[in-house]
Structures are given as structure tokens and as C-alpha cells.
PDB file of C-alpha atoms in Angstrom:
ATOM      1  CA  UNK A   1       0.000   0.000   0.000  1.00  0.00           C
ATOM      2  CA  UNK A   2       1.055   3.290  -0.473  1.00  0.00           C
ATOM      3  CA  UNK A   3       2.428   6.211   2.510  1.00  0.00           C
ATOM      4  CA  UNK A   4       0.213   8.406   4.326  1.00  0.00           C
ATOM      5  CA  UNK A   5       0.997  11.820   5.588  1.00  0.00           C
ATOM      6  CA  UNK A   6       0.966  12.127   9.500  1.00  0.00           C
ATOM      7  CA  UNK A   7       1.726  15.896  10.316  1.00  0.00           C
ATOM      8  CA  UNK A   8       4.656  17.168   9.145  1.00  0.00           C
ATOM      9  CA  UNK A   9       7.160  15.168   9.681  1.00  0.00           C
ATOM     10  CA  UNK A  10       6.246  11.021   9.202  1.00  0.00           C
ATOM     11  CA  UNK A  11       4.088   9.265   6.733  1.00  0.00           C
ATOM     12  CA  UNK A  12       3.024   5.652   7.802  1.00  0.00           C
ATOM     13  CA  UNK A  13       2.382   2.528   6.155  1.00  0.00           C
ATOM     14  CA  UNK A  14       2.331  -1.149   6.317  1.00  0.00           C
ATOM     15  CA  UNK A  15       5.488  -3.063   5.875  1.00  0.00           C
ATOM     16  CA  UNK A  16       5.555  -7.007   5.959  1.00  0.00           C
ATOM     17  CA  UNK A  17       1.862  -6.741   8.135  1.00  0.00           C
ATOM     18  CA  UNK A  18       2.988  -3.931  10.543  1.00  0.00           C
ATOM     19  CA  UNK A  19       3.176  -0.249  10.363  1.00  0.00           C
ATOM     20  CA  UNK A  20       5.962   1.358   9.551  1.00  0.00           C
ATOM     21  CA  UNK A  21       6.771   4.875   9.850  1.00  0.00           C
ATOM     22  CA  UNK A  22       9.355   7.173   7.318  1.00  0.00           C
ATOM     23  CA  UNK A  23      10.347  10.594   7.857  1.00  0.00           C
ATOM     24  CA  UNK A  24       8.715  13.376   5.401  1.00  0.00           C
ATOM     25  CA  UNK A  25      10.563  16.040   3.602  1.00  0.00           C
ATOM     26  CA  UNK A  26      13.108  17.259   1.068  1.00  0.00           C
ATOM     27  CA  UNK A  27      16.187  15.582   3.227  1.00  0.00           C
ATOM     28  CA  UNK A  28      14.196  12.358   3.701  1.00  0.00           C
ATOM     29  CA  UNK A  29      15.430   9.263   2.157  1.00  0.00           C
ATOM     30  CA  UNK A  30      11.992   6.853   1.592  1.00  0.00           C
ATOM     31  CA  UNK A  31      13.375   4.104   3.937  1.00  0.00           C
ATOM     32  CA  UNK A  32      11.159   2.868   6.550  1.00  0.00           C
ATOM     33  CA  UNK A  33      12.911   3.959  10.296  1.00  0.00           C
ATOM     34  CA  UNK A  34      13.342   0.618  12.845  1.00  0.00           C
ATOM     35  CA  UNK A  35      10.885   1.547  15.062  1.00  0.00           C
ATOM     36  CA  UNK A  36       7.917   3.637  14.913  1.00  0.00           C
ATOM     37  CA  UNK A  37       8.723   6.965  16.748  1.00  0.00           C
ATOM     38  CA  UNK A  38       6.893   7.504  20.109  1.00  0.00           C
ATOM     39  CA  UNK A  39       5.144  10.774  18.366  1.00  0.00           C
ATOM     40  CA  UNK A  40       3.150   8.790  16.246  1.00  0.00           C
ATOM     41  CA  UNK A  41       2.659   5.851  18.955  1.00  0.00           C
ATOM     42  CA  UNK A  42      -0.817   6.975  20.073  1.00  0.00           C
ATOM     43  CA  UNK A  43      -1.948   9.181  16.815  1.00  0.00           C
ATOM     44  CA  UNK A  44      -5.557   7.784  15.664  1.00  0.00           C
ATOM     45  CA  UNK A  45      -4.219   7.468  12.631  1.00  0.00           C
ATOM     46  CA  UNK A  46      -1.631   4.898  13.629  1.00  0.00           C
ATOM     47  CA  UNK A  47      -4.129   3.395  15.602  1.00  0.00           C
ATOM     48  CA  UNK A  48      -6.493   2.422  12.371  1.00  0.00           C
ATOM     49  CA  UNK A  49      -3.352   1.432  10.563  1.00  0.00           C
ATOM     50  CA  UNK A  50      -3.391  -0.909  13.442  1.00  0.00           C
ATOM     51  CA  UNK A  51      -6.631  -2.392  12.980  1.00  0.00           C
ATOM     52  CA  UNK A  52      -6.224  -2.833   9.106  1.00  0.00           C
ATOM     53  CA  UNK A  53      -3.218  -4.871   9.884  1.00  0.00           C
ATOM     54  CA  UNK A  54      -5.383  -6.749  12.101  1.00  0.00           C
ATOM     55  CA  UNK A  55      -8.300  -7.256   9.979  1.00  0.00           C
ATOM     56  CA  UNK A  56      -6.071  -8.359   7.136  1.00  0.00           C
ATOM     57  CA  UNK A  57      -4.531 -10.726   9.329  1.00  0.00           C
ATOM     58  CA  UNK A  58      -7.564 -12.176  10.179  1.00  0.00           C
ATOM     59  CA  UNK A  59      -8.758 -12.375   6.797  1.00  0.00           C
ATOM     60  CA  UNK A  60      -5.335 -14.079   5.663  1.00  0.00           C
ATOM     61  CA  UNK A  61      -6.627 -17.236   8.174  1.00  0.00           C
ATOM     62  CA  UNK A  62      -9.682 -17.040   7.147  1.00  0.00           C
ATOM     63  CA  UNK A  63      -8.997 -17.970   3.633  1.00  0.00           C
ATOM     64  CA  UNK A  64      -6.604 -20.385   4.645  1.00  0.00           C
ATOM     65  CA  UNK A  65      -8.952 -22.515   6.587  1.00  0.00           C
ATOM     66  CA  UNK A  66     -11.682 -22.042   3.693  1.00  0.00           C
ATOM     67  CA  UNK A  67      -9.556 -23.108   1.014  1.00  0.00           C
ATOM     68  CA  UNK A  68      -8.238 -25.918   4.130  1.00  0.00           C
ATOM     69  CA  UNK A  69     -11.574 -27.009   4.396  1.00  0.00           C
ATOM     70  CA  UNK A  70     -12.035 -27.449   0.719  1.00  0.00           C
ATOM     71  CA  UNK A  71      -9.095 -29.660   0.292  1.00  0.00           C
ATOM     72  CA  UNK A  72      -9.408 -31.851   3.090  1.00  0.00           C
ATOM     73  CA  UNK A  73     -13.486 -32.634   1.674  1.00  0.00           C
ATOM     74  CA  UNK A  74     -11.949 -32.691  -2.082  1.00  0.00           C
ATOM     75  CA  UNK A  75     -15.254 -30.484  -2.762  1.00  0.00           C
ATOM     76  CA  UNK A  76     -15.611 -29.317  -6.122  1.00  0.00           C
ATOM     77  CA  UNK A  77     -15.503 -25.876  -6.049  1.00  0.00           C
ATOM     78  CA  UNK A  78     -16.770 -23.331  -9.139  1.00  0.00           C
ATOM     79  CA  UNK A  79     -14.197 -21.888 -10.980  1.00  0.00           C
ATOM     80  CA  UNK A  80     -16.120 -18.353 -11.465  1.00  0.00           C
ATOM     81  CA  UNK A  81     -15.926 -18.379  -7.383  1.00  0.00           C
ATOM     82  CA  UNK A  82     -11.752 -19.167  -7.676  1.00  0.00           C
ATOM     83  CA  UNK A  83     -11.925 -16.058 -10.648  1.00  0.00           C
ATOM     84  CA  UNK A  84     -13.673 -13.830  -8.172  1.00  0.00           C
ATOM     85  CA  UNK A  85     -11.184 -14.601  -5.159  1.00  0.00           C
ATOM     86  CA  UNK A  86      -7.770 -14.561  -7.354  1.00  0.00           C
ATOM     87  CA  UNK A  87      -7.220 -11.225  -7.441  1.00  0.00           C
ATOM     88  CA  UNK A  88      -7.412 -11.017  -3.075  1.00  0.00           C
ATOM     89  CA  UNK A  89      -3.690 -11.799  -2.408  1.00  0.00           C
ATOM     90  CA  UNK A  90      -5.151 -13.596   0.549  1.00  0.00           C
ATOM     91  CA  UNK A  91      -7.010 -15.786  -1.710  1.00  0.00           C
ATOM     92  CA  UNK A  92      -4.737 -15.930  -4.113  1.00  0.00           C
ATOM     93  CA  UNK A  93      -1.689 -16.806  -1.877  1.00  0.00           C
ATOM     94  CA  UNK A  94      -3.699 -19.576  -0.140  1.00  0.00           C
ATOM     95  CA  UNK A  95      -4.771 -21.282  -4.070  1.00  0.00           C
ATOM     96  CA  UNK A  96      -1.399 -20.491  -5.745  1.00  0.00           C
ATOM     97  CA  UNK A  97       0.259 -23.758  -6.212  1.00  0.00           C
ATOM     98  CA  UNK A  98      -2.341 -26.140  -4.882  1.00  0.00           C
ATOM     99  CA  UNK A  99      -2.582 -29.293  -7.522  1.00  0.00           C
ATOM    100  CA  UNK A 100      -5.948 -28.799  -9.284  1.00  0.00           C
ATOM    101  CA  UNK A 101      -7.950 -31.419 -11.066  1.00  0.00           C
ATOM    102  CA  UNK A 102     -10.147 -30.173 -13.763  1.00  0.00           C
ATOM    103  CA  UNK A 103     -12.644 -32.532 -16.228  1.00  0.00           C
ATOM    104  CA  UNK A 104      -9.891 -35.004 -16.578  1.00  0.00           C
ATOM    105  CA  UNK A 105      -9.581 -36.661 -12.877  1.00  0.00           C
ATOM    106  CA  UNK A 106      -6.014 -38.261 -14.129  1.00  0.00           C
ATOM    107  CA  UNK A 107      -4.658 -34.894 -15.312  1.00  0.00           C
ATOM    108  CA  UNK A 108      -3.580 -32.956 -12.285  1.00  0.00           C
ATOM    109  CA  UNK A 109      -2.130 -29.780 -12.422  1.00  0.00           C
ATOM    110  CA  UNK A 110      -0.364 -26.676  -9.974  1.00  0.00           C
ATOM    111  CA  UNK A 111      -2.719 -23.674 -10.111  1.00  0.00           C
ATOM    112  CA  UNK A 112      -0.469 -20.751 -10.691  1.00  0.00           C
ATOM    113  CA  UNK A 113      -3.279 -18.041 -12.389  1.00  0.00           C
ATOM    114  CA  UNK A 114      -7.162 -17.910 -12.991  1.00  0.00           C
ATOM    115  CA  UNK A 115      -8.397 -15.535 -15.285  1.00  0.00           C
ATOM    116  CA  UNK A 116     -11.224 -13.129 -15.107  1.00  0.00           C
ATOM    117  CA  UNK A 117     -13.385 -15.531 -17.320  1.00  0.00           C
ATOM    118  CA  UNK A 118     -12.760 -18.664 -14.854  1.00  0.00           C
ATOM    119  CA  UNK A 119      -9.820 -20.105 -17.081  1.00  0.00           C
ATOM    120  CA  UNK A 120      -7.384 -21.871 -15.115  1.00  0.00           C
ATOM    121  CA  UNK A 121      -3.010 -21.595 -15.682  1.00  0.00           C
ATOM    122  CA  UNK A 122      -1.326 -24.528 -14.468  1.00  0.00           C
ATOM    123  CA  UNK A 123       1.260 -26.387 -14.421  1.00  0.00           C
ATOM    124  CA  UNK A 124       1.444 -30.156 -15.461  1.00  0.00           C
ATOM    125  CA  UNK A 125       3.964 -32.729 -14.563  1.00  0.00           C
ATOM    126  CA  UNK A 126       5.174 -32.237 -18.069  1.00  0.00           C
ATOM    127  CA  UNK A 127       6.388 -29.278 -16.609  1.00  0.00           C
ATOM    128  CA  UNK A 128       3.544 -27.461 -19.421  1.00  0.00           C
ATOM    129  CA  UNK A 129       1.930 -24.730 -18.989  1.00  0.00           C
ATOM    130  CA  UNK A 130      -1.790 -25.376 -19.897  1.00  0.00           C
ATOM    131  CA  UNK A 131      -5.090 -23.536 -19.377  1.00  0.00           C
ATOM    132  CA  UNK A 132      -8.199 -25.503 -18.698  1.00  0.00           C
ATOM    133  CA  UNK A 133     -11.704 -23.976 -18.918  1.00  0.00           C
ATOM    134  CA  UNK A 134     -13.800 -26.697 -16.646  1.00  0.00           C
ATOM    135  CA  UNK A 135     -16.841 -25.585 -14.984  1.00  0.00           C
ATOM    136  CA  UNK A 136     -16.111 -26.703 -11.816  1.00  0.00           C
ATOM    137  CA  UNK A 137     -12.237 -27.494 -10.089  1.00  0.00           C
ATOM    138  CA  UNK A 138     -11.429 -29.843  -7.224  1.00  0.00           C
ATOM    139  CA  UNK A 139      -8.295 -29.277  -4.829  1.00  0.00           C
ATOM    140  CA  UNK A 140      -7.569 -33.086  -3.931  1.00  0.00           C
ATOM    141  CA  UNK A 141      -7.255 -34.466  -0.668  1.00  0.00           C
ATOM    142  CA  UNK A 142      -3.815 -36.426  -1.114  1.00  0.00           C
ATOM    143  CA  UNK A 143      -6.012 -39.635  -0.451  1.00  0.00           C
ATOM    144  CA  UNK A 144      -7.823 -39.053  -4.188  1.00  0.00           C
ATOM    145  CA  UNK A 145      -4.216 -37.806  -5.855  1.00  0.00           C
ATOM    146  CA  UNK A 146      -3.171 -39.731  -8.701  1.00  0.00           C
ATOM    147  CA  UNK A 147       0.626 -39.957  -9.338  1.00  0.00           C
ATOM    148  CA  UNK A 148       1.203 -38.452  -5.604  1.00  0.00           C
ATOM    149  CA  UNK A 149       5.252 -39.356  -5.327  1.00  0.00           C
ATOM    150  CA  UNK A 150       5.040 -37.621  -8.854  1.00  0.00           C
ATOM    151  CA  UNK A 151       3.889 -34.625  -7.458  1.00  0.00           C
ATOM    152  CA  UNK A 152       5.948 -34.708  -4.684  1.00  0.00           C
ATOM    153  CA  UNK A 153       9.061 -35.244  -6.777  1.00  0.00           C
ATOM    154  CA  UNK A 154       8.179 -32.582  -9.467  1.00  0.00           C
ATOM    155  CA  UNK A 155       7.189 -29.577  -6.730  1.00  0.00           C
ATOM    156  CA  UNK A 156      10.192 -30.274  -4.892  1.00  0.00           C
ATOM    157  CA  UNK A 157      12.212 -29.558  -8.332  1.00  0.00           C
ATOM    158  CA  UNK A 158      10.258 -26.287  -8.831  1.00  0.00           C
ATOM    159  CA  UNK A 159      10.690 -25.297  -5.235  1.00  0.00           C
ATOM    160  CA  UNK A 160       7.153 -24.755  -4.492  1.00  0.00           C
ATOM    161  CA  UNK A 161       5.620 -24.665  -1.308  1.00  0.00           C
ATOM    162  CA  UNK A 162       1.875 -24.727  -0.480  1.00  0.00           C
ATOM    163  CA  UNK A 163       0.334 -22.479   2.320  1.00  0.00           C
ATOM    164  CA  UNK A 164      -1.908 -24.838   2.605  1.00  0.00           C
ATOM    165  CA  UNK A 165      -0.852 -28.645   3.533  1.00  0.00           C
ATOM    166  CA  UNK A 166      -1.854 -31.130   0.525  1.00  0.00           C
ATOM    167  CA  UNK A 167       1.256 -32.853  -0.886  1.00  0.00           C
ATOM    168  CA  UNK A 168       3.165 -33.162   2.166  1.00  0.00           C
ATOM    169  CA  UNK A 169       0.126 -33.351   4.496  1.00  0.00           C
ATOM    170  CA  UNK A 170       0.250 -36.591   6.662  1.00  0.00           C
ATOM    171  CA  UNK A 171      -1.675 -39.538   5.064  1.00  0.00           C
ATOM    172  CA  UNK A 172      -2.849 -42.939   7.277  1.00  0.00           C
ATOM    173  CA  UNK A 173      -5.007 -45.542   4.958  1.00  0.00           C
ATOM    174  CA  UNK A 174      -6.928 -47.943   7.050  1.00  0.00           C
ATOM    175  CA  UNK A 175      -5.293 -50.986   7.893  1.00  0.00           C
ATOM    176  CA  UNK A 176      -6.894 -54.632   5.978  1.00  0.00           C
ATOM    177  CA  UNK A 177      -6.511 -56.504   9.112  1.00  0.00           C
ATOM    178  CA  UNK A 178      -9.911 -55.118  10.749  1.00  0.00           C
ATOM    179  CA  UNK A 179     -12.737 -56.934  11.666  1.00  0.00           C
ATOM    180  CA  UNK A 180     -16.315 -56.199  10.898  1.00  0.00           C
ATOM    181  CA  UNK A 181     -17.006 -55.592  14.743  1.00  0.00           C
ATOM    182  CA  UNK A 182     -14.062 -53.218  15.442  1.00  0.00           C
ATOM    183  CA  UNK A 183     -15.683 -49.491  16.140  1.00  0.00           C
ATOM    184  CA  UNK A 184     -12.078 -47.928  17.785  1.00  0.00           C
ATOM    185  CA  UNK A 185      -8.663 -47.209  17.738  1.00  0.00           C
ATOM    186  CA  UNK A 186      -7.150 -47.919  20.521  1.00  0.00           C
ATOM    187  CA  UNK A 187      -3.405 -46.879  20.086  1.00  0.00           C
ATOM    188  CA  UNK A 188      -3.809 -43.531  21.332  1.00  0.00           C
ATOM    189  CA  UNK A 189      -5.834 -44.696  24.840  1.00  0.00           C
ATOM    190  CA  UNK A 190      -3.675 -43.733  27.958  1.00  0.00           C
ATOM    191  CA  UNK A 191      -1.605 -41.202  25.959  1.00  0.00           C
ATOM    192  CA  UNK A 192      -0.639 -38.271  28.604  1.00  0.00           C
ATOM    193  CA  UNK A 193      -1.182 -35.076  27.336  1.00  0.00           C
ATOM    194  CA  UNK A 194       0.299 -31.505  28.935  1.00  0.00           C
ATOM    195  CA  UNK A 195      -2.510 -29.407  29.898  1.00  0.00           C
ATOM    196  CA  UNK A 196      -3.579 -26.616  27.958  1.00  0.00           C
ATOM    197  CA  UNK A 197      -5.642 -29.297  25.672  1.00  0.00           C
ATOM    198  CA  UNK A 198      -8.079 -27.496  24.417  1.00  0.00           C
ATOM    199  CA  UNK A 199      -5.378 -24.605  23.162  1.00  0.00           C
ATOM    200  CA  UNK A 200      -3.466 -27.371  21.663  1.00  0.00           C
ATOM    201  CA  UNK A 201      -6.295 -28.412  19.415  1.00  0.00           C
ATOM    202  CA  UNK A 202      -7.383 -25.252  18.520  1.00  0.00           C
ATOM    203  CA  UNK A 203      -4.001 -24.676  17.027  1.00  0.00           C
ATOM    204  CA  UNK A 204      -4.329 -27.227  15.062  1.00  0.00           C
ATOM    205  CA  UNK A 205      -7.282 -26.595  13.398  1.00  0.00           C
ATOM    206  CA  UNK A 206     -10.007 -29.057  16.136  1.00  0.00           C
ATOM    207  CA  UNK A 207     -12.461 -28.117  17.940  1.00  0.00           C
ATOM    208  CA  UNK A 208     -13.477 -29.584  21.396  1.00  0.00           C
ATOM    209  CA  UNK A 209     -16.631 -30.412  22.722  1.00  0.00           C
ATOM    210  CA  UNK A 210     -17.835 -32.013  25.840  1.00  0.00           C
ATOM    211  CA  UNK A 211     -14.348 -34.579  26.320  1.00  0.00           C
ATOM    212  CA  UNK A 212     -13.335 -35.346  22.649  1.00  0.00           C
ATOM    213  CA  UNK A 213     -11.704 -33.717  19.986  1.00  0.00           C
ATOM    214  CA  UNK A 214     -13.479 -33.330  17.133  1.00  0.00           C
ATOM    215  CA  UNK A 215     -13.009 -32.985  13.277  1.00  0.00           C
ATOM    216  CA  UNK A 216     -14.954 -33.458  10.040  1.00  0.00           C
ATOM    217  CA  UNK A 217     -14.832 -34.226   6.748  1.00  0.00           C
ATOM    218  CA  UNK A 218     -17.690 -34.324   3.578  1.00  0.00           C
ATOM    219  CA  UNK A 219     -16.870 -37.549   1.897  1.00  0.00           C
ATOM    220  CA  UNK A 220     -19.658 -39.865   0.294  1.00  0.00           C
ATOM    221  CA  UNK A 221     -22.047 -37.689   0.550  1.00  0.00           C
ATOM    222  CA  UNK A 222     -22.196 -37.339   4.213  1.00  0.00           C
ATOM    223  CA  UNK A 223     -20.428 -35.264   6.683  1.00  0.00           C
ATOM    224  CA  UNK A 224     -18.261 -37.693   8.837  1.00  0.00           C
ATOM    225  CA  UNK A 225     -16.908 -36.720  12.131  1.00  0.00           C
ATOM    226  CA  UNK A 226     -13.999 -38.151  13.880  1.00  0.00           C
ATOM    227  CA  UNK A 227     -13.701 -37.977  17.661  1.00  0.00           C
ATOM    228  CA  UNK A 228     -10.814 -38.776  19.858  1.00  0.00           C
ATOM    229  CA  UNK A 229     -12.267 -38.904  23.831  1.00  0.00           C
ATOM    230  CA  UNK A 230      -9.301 -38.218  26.804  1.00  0.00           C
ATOM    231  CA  UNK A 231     -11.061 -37.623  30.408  1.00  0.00           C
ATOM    232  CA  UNK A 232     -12.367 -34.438  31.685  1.00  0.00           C
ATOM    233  CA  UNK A 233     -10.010 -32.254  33.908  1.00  0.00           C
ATOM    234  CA  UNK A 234      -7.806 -31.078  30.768  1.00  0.00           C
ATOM    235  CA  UNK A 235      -8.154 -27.854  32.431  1.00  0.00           C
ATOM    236  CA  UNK A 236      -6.096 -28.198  35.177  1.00  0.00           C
ATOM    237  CA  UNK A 237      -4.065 -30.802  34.256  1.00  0.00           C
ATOM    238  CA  UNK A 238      -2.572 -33.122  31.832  1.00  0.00           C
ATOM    239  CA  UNK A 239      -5.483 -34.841  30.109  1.00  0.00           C
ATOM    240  CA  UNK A 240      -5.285 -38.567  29.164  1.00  0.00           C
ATOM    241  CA  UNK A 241      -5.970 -39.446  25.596  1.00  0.00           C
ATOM    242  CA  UNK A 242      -9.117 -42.363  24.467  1.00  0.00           C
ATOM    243  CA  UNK A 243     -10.168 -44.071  22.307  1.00  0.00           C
ATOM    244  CA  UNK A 244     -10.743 -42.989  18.464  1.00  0.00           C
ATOM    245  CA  UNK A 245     -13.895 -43.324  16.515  1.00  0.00           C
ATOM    246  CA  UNK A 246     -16.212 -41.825  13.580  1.00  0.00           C
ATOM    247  CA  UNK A 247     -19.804 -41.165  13.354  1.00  0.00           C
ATOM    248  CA  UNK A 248     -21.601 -40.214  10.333  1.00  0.00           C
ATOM    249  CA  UNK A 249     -23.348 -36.936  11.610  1.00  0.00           C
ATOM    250  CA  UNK A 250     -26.939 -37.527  13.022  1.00  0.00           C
ATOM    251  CA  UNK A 251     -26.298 -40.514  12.152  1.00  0.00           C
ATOM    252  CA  UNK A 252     -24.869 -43.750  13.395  1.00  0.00           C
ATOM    253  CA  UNK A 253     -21.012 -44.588  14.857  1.00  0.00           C
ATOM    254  CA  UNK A 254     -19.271 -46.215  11.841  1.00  0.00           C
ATOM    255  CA  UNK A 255     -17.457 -49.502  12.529  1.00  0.00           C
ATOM    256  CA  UNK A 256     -13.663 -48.964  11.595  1.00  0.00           C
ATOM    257  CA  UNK A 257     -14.028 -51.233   8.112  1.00  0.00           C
ATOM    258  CA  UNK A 258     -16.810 -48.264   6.956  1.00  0.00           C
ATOM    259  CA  UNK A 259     -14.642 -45.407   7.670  1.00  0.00           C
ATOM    260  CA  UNK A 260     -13.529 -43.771   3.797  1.00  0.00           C
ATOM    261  CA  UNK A 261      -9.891 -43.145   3.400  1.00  0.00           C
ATOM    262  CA  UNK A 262     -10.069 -39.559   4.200  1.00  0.00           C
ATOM    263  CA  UNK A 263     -12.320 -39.211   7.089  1.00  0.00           C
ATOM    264  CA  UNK A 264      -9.845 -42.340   8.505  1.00  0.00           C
ATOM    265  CA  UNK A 265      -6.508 -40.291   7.287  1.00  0.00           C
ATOM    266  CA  UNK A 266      -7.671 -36.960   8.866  1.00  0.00           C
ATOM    267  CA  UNK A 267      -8.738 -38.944  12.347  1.00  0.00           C
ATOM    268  CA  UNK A 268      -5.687 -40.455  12.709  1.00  0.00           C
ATOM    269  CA  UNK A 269      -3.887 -37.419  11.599  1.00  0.00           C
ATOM    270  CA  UNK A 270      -5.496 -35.675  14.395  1.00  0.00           C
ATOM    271  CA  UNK A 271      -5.119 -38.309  17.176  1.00  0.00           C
ATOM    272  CA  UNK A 272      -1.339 -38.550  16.235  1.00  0.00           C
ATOM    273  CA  UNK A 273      -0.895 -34.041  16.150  1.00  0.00           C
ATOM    274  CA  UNK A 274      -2.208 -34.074  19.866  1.00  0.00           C
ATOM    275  CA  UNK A 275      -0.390 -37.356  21.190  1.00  0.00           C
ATOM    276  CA  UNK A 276       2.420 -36.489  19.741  1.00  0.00           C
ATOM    277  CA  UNK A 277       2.581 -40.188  19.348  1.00  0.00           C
ATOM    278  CA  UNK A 278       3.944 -41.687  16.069  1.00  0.00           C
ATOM    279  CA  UNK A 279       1.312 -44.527  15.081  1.00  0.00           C
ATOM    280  CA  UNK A 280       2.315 -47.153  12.246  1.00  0.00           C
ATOM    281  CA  UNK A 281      -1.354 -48.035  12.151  1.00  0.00           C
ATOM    282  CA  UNK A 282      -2.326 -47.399   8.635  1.00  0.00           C
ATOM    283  CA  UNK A 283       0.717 -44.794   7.805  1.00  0.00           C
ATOM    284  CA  UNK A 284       1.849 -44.009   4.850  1.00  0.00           C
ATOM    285  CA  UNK A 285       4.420 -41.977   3.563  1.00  0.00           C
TER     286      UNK A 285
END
């Protein structure tokens, strides 16, 4: 963004998500001083420089846990929506790079532009640029990602990294030696936890409710929730870590055999970020 005059002597701005100050006049020489100068610490219009940075912030996470949310569900999302959002660099920062599958589900791509008309520039593992003009886009859960070592391989060669986690995100399939009865996973059950529990799995991305830890996914045309219990005086002290399971949303608890690969991945993912327990049950690489 551009400076703004504060009296005579400063104009402010926002530099790297904070404001800045730089002195004004003919001997001035346009760089931004360390800190901001205790004239200007209190001036109102410091103070709503303050709250922009603040808003944008929040905005930035915003968009990261919508575009999140959309890759962890593998929803198909309308490319005149992803043309409407590009030109927010919060938007755009959180989509740039993310693979993309268009009409052709074995054709993935890196997003690196979308055009006013809903046209999509990316990248294949050709290492082409190509522009696809589907109606609708889908940001794959690693789970549904054909050719993933591929893509693993060729973003590491082009050095690009994803604000959002897809190719490197953590990825458990469920295990073929379960039985039809089996409704939990145990391997987490008497994990100790530090206290704080519920801070923990907010930064991560959970949310808690009663005693478990909760997330959910859309898959198969159902929202599926995965809950991981521990017992209930995580407020004032370590909390100890239960059993794992998944219910289909007003619905009925799923035994383990009909959990689908992502709603199992993402439990397990979870379970393991708030052990801190490494799990061989079902990992993969």
C-alpha cells in the first residue's frame, strides 16, 4: 500500500503486516525507520493502521482454513468463485500452487493463475503450462491424488511450497486386518497429554466439545466426524488421551471397516498431532 501523511514530519504505512513509519521532507530518504517513533505511537491514525493490519490478518486465516476445508473434503468448487477470489492476495496466496484437477480426474495440475473468465493456468507434470476452462475445479485431498510421489518429486524440483498442507500433508489408509465388529482405535488410549488441551487443538485446526476432539470431513455424501475422547479435567491438568472413533453426523457410529480413506486419514492425523505419538497403524508416507 502506499504512505500516508501524519503531520509534518512522518508518513506511515504497512510493511511485511505492521506499520511502519518514514520521515517526510526534502532531506528524507523513503526508507522505513526501525521503530515507529513515540510521536506517532498513540496518533488515531496509527491506531487504524493498526486495525487494518489486524483485519487483514484475520482475513489471511480465514482464507486459509476455507480453502483448508475445501481440500481436506476434495469439494468441487466453481471456478467463477476461484476467478472472483484470485485477485485477493489472501485468496490468491492460499490457491497459488495447490494441484488442481479439472474434467480429466487423471490430469492434475499446480494452479499458478485464474483468469477473469474462470480459465485456469497450471502447471502439469510435463512441466507445461496449460489452461483448462472446466466448470467446476477440485483441490484433492492427497487420499484421491493420482501420481502423488510424482507430485511430490516434481514440486520439490520447482521449489514450491503450499500455504496450505496437501502434498506433504500426513496420510494414514486404514489398515486390511480389521474386523467387521471393530468401532475404535485404541493406540492412542492412555496417551498423557500436557494441559492446555483445548489450546493445543485449537491450534491445530479441532475443535473440542464435551471430552473429545473433534473434526470433520464431507466424503460420500455425508459429513463424517472423527472424535478422539481423553477424560475431563484437561483444564487443570494433563489430560489422558481415548479411544478414536467416527460417526456419520446424526447418524450412526461407523465400525472402523466403513470409515472412507479420508475421514480415517484426517482422524488419525489428528489423534497422532495431539499425542504427539507416532502410530504405524495405517501410515503411509
Amino acid at each position: 500500500m502506499g504512505w500516508l501523511a501524519v503531520g509534518d514530519s512522518y508518513e506511515i504505512s504497512l510493511v511485511d503486516g505492521k506499520v511502519a513509519a518514514r520521515s517526510a521532507g526534502p532531506r528524507a530518504t523513503g526508507r522505513p525507520l526501525k521503530t515507529l517513533p513515540k510521536a506517532l505511537r498513540d496518533d488515531p491514525e496509527v491506531d487504524r493502521l493498526r486495525q487494518l493490519a489486524q483485519w487483514l490478518d484475520r482475513h489471511a486465516a480465514e482464507c486459509l482454513a476455507r480453502v483448508d476445508a475445501w481440500v481436506v473434503s476434495s469439494l468441487p468448487v466453481p471456478t467463477a468463485l476461484l476467478a472472483r477470489v484470485w485477485p485477493d492476495p489472501a485468496w490468491r496466496d492460499a490457491l497459488r500452487d495447490l494441484v488442481v484437477l479439472g474434467d480429466d480426474p487423471a490430469a492434475p495440475g499446480f494452479l499458478r493463475d485464474v483468469t477473469d473468465g474462470g480459465d485456469l493456468r497450471m502447471v502439469d507434470l510435463d512441466g507445461e503450462t496449460v489452461r483448462l476452462s472446466p466448470t467446476t475445479a477440485r483441490l484433492p485431498h492427497p487420499a484421491h491424488l493420482p501420481a502423488l510421489a510424482d507430485l511430490r518429486e516434481f514440486a520439490d524440483e520447482l521449489d514450491i511450497t503450499q500455504r496450505v498442507e496437501q502434498l506433504h500433508r500426513g496420510t494414514w489408509s486404514r489398515p486390511a486386518t480389521l474386523t467387521d465388529r471393530d468401532t475404535t482405535v485404541t493406540d492412542f488410549r492412555g496417551t498423557k497429554v500436557p494441559n492446555r488441551l483445548a489450546v493445543r487443538a485449537a491450534t491445530f485446526g479441532f475443535r473440542v466439545s464435551g471430552s473429545q476432539v473433534r473434526c470433520r470431513v464431507w466424503e460420500g455424501g455425508h459429513t463424517v466426524e472423527a472424535a478422539l475422547g481423553f477424560d475431563e479435567d484437561y483444564w487443570d491438568s494433563e489430560a489422558t488421551l481415548g479411544g478414536l472413533s467416527w460417526t456419520v453426523v446424526d447418524g450412526p457410529t461407523l465400525r472402523l471397516a466403513e470409515v472412507g480413506p479420508v475421514a480415517w486419514s484426517e482422524g488419525m492425523r489428528m489423534a497422532t498431532a495431539l499425542s504427539g505419538a507416532a502410530t504405524t497403524t495405517g501410515r503411509t508416507a
